[in-house]
CSV table of C-alpha atoms in Angstrom, one decimal:
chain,number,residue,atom,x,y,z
A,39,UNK,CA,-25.1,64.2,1.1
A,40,UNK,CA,-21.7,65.7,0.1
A,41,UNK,CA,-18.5,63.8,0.7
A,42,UNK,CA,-15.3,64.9,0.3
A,43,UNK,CA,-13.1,61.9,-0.1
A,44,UNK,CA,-9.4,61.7,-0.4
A,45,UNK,CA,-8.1,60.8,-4.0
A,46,UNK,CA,-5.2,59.4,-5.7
A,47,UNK,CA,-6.2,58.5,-9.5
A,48,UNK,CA,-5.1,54.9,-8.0
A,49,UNK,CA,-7.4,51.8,-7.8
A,50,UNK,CA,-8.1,52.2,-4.6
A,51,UNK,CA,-9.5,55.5,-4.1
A,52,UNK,CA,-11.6,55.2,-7.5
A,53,UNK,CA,-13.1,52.1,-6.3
A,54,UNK,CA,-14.4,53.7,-3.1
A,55,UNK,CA,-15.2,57.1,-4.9
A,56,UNK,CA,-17.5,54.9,-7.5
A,57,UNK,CA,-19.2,52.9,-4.2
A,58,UNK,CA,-19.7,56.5,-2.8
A,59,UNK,CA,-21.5,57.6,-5.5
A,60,UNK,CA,-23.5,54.5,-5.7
A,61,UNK,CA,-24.8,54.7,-2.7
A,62,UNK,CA,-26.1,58.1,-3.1
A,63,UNK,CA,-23.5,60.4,-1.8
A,64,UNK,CA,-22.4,63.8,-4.4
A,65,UNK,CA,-18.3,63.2,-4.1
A,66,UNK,CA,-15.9,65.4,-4.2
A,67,UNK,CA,-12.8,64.5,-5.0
A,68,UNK,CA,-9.8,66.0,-3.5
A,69,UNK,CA,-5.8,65.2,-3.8
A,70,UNK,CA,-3.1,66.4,-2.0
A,71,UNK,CA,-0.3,68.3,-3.1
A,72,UNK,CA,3.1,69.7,-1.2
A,73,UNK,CA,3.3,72.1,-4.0
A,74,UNK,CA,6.7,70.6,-4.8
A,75,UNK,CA,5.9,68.5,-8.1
A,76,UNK,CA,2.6,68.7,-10.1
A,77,UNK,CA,1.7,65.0,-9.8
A,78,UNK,CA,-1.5,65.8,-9.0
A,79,UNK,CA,-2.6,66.1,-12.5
A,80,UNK,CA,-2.8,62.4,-13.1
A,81,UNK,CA,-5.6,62.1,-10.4
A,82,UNK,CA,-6.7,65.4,-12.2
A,83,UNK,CA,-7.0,63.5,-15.2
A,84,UNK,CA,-8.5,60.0,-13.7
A,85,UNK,CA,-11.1,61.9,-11.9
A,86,UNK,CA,-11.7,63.7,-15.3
A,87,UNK,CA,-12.2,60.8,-17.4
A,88,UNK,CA,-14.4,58.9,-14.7
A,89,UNK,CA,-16.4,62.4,-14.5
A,90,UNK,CA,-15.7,63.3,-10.9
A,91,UNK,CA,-15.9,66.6,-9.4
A,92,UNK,CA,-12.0,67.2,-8.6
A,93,UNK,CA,-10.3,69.7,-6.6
A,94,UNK,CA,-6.7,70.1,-5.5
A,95,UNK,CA,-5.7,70.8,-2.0
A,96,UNK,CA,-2.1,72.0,-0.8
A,97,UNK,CA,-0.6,71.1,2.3
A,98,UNK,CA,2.2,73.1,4.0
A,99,UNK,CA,5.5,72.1,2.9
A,100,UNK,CA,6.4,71.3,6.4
A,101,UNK,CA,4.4,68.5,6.3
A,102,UNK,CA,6.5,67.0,4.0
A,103,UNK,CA,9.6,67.7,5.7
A,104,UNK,CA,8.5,66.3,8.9
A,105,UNK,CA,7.7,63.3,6.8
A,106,UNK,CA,10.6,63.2,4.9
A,107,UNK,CA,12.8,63.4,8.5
A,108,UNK,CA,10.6,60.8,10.0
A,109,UNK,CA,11.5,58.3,6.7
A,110,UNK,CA,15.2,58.9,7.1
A,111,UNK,CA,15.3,58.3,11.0
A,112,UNK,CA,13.6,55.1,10.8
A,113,UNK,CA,14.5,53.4,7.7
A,114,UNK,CA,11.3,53.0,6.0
A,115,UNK,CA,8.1,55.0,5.0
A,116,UNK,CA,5.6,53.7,7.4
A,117,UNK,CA,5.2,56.5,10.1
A,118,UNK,CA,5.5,59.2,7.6
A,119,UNK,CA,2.6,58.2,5.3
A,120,UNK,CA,0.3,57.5,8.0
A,121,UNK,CA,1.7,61.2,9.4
A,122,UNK,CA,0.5,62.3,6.2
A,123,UNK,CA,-2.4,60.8,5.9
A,124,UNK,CA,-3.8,61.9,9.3
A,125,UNK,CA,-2.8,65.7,8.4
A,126,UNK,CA,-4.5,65.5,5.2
A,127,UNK,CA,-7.7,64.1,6.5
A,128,UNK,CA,-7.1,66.6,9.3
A,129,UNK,CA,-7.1,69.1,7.0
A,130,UNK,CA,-10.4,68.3,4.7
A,131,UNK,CA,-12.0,67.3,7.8
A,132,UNK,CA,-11.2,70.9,9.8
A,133,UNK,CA,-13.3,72.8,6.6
A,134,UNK,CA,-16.6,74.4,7.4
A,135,UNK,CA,-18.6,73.0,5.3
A,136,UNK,CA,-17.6,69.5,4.9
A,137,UNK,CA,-19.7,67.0,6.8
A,138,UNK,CA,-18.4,64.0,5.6
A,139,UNK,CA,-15.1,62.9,4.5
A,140,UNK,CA,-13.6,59.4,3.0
A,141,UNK,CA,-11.1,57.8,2.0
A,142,UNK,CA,-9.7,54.0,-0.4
A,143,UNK,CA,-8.0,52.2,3.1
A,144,UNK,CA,-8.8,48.6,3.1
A,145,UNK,CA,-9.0,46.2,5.5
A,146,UNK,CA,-5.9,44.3,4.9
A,147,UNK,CA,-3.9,48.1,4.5
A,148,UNK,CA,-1.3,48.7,7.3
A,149,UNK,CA,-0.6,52.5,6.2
A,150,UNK,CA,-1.7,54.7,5.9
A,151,UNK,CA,-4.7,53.1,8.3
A,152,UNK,CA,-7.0,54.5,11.2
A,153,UNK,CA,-7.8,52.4,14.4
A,154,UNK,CA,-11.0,52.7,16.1
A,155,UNK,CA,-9.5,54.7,18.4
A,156,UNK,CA,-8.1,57.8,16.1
A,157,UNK,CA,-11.1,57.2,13.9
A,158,UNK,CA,-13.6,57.7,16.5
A,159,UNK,CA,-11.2,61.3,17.4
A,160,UNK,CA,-11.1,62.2,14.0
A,161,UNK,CA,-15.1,62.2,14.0
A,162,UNK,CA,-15.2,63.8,17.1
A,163,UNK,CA,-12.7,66.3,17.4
A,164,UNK,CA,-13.6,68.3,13.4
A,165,UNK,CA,-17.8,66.5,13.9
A,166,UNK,CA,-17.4,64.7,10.8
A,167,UNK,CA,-18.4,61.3,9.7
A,168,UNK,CA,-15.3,59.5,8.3
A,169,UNK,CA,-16.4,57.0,5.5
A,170,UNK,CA,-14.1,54.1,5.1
A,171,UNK,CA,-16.3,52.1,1.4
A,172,UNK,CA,-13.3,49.2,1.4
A,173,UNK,CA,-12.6,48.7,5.1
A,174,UNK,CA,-14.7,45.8,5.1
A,175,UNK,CA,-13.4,44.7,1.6
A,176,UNK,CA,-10.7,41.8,1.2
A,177,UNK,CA,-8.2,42.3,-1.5
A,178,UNK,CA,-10.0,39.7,-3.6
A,179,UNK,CA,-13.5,41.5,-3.4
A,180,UNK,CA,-11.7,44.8,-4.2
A,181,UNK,CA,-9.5,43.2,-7.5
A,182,UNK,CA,-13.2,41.6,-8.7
A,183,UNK,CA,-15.1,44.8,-8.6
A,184,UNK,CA,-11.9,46.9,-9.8
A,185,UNK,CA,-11.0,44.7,-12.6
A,186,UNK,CA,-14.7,45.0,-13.7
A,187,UNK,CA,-14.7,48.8,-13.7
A,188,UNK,CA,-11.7,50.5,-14.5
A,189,UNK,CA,-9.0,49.9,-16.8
A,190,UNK,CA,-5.5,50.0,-15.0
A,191,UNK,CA,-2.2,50.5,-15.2
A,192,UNK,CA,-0.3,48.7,-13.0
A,193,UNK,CA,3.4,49.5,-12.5
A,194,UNK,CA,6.3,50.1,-9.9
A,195,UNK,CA,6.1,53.0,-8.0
A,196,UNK,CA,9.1,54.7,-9.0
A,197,UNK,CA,7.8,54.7,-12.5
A,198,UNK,CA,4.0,54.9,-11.9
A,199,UNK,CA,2.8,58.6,-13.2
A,200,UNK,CA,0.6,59.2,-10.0
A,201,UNK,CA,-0.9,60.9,-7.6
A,202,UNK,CA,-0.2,59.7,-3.9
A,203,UNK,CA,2.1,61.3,-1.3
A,204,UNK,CA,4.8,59.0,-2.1
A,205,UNK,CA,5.3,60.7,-5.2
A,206,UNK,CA,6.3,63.9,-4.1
A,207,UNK,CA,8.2,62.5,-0.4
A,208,UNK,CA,10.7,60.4,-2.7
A,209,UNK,CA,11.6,63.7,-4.5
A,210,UNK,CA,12.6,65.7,-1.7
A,211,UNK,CA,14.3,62.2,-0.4
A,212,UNK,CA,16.5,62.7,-3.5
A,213,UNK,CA,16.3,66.6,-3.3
A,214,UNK,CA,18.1,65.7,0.2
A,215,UNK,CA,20.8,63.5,-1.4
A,216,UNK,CA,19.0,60.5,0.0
A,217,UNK,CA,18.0,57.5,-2.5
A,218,UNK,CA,14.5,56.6,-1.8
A,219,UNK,CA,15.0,53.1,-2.5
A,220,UNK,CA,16.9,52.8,0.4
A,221,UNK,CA,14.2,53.5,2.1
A,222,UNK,CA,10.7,52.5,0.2
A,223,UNK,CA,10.2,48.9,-0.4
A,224,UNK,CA,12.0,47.7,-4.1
A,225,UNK,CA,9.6,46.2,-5.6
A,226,UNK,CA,6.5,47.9,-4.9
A,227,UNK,CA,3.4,48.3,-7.7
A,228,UNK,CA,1.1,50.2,-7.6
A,229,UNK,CA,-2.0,51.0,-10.2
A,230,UNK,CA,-3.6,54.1,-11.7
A,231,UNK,CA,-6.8,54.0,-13.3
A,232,UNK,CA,-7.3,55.1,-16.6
A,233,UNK,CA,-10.5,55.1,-17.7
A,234,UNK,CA,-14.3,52.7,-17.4
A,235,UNK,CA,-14.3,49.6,-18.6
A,236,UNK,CA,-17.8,50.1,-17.1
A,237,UNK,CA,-19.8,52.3,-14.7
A,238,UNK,CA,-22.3,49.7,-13.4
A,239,UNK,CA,-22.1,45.7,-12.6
B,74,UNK,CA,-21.9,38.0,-8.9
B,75,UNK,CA,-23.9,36.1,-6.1
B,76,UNK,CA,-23.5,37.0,-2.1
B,77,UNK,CA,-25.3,35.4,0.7
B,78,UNK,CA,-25.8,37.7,3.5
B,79,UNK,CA,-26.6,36.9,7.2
B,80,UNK,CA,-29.6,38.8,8.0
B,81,UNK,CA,-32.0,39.3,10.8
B,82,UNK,CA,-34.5,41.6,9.6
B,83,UNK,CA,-32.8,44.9,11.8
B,84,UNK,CA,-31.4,48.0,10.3
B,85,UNK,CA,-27.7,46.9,10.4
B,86,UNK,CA,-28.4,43.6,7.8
B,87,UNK,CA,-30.6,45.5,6.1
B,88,UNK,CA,-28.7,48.4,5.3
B,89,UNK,CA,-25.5,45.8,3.9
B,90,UNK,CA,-28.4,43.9,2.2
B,91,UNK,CA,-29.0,47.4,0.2
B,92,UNK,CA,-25.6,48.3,0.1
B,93,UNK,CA,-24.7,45.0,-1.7
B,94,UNK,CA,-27.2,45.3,-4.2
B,95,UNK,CA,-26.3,49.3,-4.6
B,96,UNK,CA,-23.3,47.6,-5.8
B,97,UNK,CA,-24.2,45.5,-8.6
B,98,UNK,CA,-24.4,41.7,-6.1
B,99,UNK,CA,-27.2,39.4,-6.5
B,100,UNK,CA,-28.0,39.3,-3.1
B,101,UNK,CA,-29.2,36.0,-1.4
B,102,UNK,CA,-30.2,36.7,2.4
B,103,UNK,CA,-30.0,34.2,4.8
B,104,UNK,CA,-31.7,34.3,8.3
B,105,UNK,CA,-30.2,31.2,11.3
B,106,UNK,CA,-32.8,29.3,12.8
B,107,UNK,CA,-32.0,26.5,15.3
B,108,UNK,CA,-35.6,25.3,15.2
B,109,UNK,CA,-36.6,26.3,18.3
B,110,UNK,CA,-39.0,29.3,17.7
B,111,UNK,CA,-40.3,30.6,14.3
B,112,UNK,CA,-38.9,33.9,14.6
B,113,UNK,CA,-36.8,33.5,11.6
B,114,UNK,CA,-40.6,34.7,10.1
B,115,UNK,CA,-40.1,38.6,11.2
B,116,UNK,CA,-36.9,38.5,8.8
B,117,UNK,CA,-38.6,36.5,6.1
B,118,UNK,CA,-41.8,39.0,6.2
B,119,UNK,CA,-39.3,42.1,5.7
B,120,UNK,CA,-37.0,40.5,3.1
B,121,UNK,CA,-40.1,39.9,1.3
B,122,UNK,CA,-41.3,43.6,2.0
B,123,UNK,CA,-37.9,45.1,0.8
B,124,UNK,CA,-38.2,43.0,-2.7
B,125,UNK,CA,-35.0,40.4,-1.3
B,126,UNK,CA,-34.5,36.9,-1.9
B,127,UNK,CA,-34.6,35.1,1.3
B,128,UNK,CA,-34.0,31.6,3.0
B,129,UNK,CA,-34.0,29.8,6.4
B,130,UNK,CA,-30.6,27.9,7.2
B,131,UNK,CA,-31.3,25.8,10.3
B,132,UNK,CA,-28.6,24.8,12.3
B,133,UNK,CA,-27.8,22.1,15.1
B,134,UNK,CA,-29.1,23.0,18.2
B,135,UNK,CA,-26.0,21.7,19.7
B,136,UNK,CA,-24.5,25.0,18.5
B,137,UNK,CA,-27.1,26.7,20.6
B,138,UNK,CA,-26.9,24.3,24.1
B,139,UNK,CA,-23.1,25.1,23.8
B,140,UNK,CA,-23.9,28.8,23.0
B,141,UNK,CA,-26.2,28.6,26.0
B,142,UNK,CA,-23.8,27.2,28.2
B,143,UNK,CA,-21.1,30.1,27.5
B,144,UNK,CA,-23.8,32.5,28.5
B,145,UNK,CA,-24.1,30.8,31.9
B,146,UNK,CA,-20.0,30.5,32.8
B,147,UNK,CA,-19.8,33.6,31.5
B,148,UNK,CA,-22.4,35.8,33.0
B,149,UNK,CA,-22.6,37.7,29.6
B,150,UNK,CA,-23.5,37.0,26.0
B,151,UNK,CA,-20.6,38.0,24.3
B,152,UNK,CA,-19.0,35.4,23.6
B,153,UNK,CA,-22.1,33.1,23.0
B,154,UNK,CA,-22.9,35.5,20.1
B,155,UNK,CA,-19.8,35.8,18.6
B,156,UNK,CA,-19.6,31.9,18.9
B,157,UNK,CA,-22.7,31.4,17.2
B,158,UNK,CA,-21.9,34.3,14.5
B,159,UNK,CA,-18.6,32.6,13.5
B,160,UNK,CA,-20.4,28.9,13.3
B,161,UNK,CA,-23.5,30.5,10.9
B,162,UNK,CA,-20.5,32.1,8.7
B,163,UNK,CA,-18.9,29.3,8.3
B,164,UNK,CA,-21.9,26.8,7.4
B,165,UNK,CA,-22.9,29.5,4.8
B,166,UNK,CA,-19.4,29.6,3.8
B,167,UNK,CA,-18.9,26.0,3.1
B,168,UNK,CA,-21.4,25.5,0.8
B,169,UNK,CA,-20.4,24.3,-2.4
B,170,UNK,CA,-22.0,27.1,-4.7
B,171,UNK,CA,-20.9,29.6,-2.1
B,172,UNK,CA,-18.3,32.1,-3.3
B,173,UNK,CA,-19.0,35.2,-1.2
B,174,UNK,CA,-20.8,35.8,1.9
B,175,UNK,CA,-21.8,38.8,4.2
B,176,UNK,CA,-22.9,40.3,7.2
B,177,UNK,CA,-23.9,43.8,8.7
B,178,UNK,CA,-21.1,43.4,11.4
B,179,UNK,CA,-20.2,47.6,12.2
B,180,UNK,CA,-16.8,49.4,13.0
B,181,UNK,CA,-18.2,50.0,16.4
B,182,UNK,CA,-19.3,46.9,17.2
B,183,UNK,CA,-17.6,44.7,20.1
B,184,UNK,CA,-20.0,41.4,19.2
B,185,UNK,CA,-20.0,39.4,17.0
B,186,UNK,CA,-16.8,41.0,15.2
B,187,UNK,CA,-14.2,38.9,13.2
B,188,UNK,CA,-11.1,40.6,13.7
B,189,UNK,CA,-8.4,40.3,10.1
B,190,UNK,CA,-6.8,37.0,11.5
B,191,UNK,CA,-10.3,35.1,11.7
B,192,UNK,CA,-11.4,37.6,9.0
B,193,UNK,CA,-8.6,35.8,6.5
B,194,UNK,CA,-9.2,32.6,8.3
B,195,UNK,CA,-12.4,32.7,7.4
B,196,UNK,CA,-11.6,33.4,3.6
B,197,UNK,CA,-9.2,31.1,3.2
B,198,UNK,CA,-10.5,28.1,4.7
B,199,UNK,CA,-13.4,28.0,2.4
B,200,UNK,CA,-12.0,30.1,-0.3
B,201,UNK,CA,-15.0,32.8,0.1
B,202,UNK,CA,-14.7,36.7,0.1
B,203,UNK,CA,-16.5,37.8,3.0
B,204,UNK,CA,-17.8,41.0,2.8
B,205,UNK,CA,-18.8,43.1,5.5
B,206,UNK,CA,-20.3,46.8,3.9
B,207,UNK,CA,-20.8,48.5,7.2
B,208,UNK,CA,-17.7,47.7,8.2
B,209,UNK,CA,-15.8,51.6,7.1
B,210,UNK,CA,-18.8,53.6,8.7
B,211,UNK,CA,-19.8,54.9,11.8
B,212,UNK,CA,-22.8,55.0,14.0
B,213,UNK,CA,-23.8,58.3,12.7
B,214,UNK,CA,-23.0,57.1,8.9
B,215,UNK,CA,-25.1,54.1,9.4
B,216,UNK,CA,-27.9,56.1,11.2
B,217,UNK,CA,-28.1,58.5,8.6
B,218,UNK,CA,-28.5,56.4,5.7
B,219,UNK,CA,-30.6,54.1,7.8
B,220,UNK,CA,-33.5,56.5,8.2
B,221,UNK,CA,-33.5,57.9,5.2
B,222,UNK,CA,-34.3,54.3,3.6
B,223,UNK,CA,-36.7,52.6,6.1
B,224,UNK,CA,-39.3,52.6,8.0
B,225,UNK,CA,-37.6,51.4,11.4
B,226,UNK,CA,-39.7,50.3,14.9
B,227,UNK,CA,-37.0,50.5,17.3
B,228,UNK,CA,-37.8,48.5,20.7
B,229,UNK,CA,-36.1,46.6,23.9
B,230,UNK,CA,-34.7,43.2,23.0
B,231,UNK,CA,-37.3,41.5,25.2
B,232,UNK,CA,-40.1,42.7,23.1
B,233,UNK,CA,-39.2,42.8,19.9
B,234,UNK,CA,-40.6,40.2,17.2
B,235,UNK,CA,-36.9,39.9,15.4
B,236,UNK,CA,-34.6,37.1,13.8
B,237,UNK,CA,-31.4,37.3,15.5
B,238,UNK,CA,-29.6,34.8,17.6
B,239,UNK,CA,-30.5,36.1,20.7
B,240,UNK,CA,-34.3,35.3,20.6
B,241,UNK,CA,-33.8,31.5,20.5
B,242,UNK,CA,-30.9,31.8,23.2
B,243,UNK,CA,-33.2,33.7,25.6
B,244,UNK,CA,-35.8,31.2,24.9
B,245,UNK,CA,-33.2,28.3,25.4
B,246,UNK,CA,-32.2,29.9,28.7
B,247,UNK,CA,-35.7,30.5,29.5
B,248,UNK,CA,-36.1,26.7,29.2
B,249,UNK,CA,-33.4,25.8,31.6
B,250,UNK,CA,-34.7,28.1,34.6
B,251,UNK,CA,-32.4,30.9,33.7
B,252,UNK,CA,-34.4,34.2,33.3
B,253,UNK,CA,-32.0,36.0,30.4
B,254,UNK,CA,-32.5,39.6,32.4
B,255,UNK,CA,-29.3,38.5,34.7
B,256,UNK,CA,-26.9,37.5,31.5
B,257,UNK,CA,-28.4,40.0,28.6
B,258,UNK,CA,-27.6,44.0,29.1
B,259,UNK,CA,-31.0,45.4,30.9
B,260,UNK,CA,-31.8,48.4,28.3
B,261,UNK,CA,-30.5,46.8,24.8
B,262,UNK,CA,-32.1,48.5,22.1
B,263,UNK,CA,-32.8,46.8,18.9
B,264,UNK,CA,-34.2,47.8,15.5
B,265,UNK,CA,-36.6,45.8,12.9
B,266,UNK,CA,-36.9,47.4,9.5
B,267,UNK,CA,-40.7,47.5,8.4
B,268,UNK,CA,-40.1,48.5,5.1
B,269,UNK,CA,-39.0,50.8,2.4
B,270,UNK,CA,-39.0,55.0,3.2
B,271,UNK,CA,-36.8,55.0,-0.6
B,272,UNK,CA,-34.8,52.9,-2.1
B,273,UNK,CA,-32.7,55.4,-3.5
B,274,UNK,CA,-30.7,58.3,-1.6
């Protein structure tokens, strides 16, 4: 049972990848890239350490500049990382041979985040299953079992040396003149896992 | 890490039962009984085939007459179930020793579902995690993993020897005069779990 599931080197995505794997499933770990920055190395380098199967998958760069025009017109990153998100699983999802794909959203996520309703046409249109480990997870659950596994680095984004699609959507922000921290939140951490602290609980 | 889990013995509760333990939780399943019947045995008998720890929580059969009553206003048991789900979460959840509990509530299912403001209600009323594994995966998901783990008899509601809510609510209905065939769906499918196919994937 292959799954191909949708990773950022963050907290997050390793905490579903490692319930994935408990349960059975050979994952595949894949993160996105714009090819505009090569932030994808720190996932590279999480999935390494955590001894994943990692692969790197580019998106077209016009992606990112539909994002990047959707940030400025409304003030604030929402619709453009849940734009993201749905291309990207659009994208893994539309692959021959991939049955199954996944990703780290949680329950208490508002983006990027699937309803019932565009998760049950994700399945349907590509005739995947979609595999959501933490949707059923509160954010105390999820810190328990992280804090357990993984050691983590937790800083703000602007300085955080990872690999989500923020990383690479503030750069062409700035590439465009614009200062993304007029637009993304100002203090907003985020994690990146660095290594076990152990594999099992 | 202890977690007591709602179960009734079907393929949903067992498969979160399994999932939880997958995980690394000392699972604790916990079949409802209002005293009425003894069907909480059919979940008993399987916990004890899958190798679980199991107990019978009774609660007060008021819950059940008013449960009962919903079902006749209402023409459908929708809301009777979810009523009785929420009051069996939250006499689990308010035990002392209680710091997590569970269920095998699905993405795609209508009743009983907790939706995030009753989820975090819940939560932090009794300071609990609750924990719902199925939660992220679909039918086919669930199917899949299902079948490849137990040994399932699938059969109508009416007939089955099962441990959910619905058995004693019939039977309370039943009681009154009320045949359950013009409130409960006519063709409603349910699953019992007879025992382990493999208990690992």
């Amino acid at each position: 049972m292959e799954v191909y599931h949708l990773y950022s080197g963050g907290k997050d995505s390793s905490l579903a990848a490692w319930i994935l794997q408990k349960l059975g499933y050979e994952v595949k770990l894949v993160t996105i890239s714009f090819g505009l920055l090569d932030n994808w190395k720190y996932a590279k380098e999480t999935a390494d350490r955590l001894g994943f199967n990692h692969e790197v998958v580019v998106l077209g760069r016009e992606i990112l500049e539909e994002a990047a025009e959707m940030c400025i017109r409304d003030g604030h990153p929402s619709n453009a990382i849940q734009f993201i998100h749905e291309k990207a699983l659009e994208e893994i999802a539309s692959r021959k041979d991939v049955e199954r794909i996944s990703d780290g959203t949680r329950r208490d996520d508002r983006v990027p985040f699937l309803d019932l309703r565009r998760t049950r046409s994700l399945e349907d249109r590509f005739n995947v299953q979609y595999i959501r480990p933490l949707l059923g997870l509160g954010y105390k659950t999820i810190r328990e079992l992280a804090e357990k596994l993984f050691i983590i680095e937790i800083r703000e984004s602007e300085k955080l040396e990872k690999s989500d699609y923020e990383v690479e959507l503030r750069h062409l922000l700035r590439l465009r003149g614009i200062d993304p921290l007029t637009i993304f939140p100002k203090r907003h951490y985020q994690s990146r896992v660095l290594g076990w602290k152990k594999q099992d609980l």
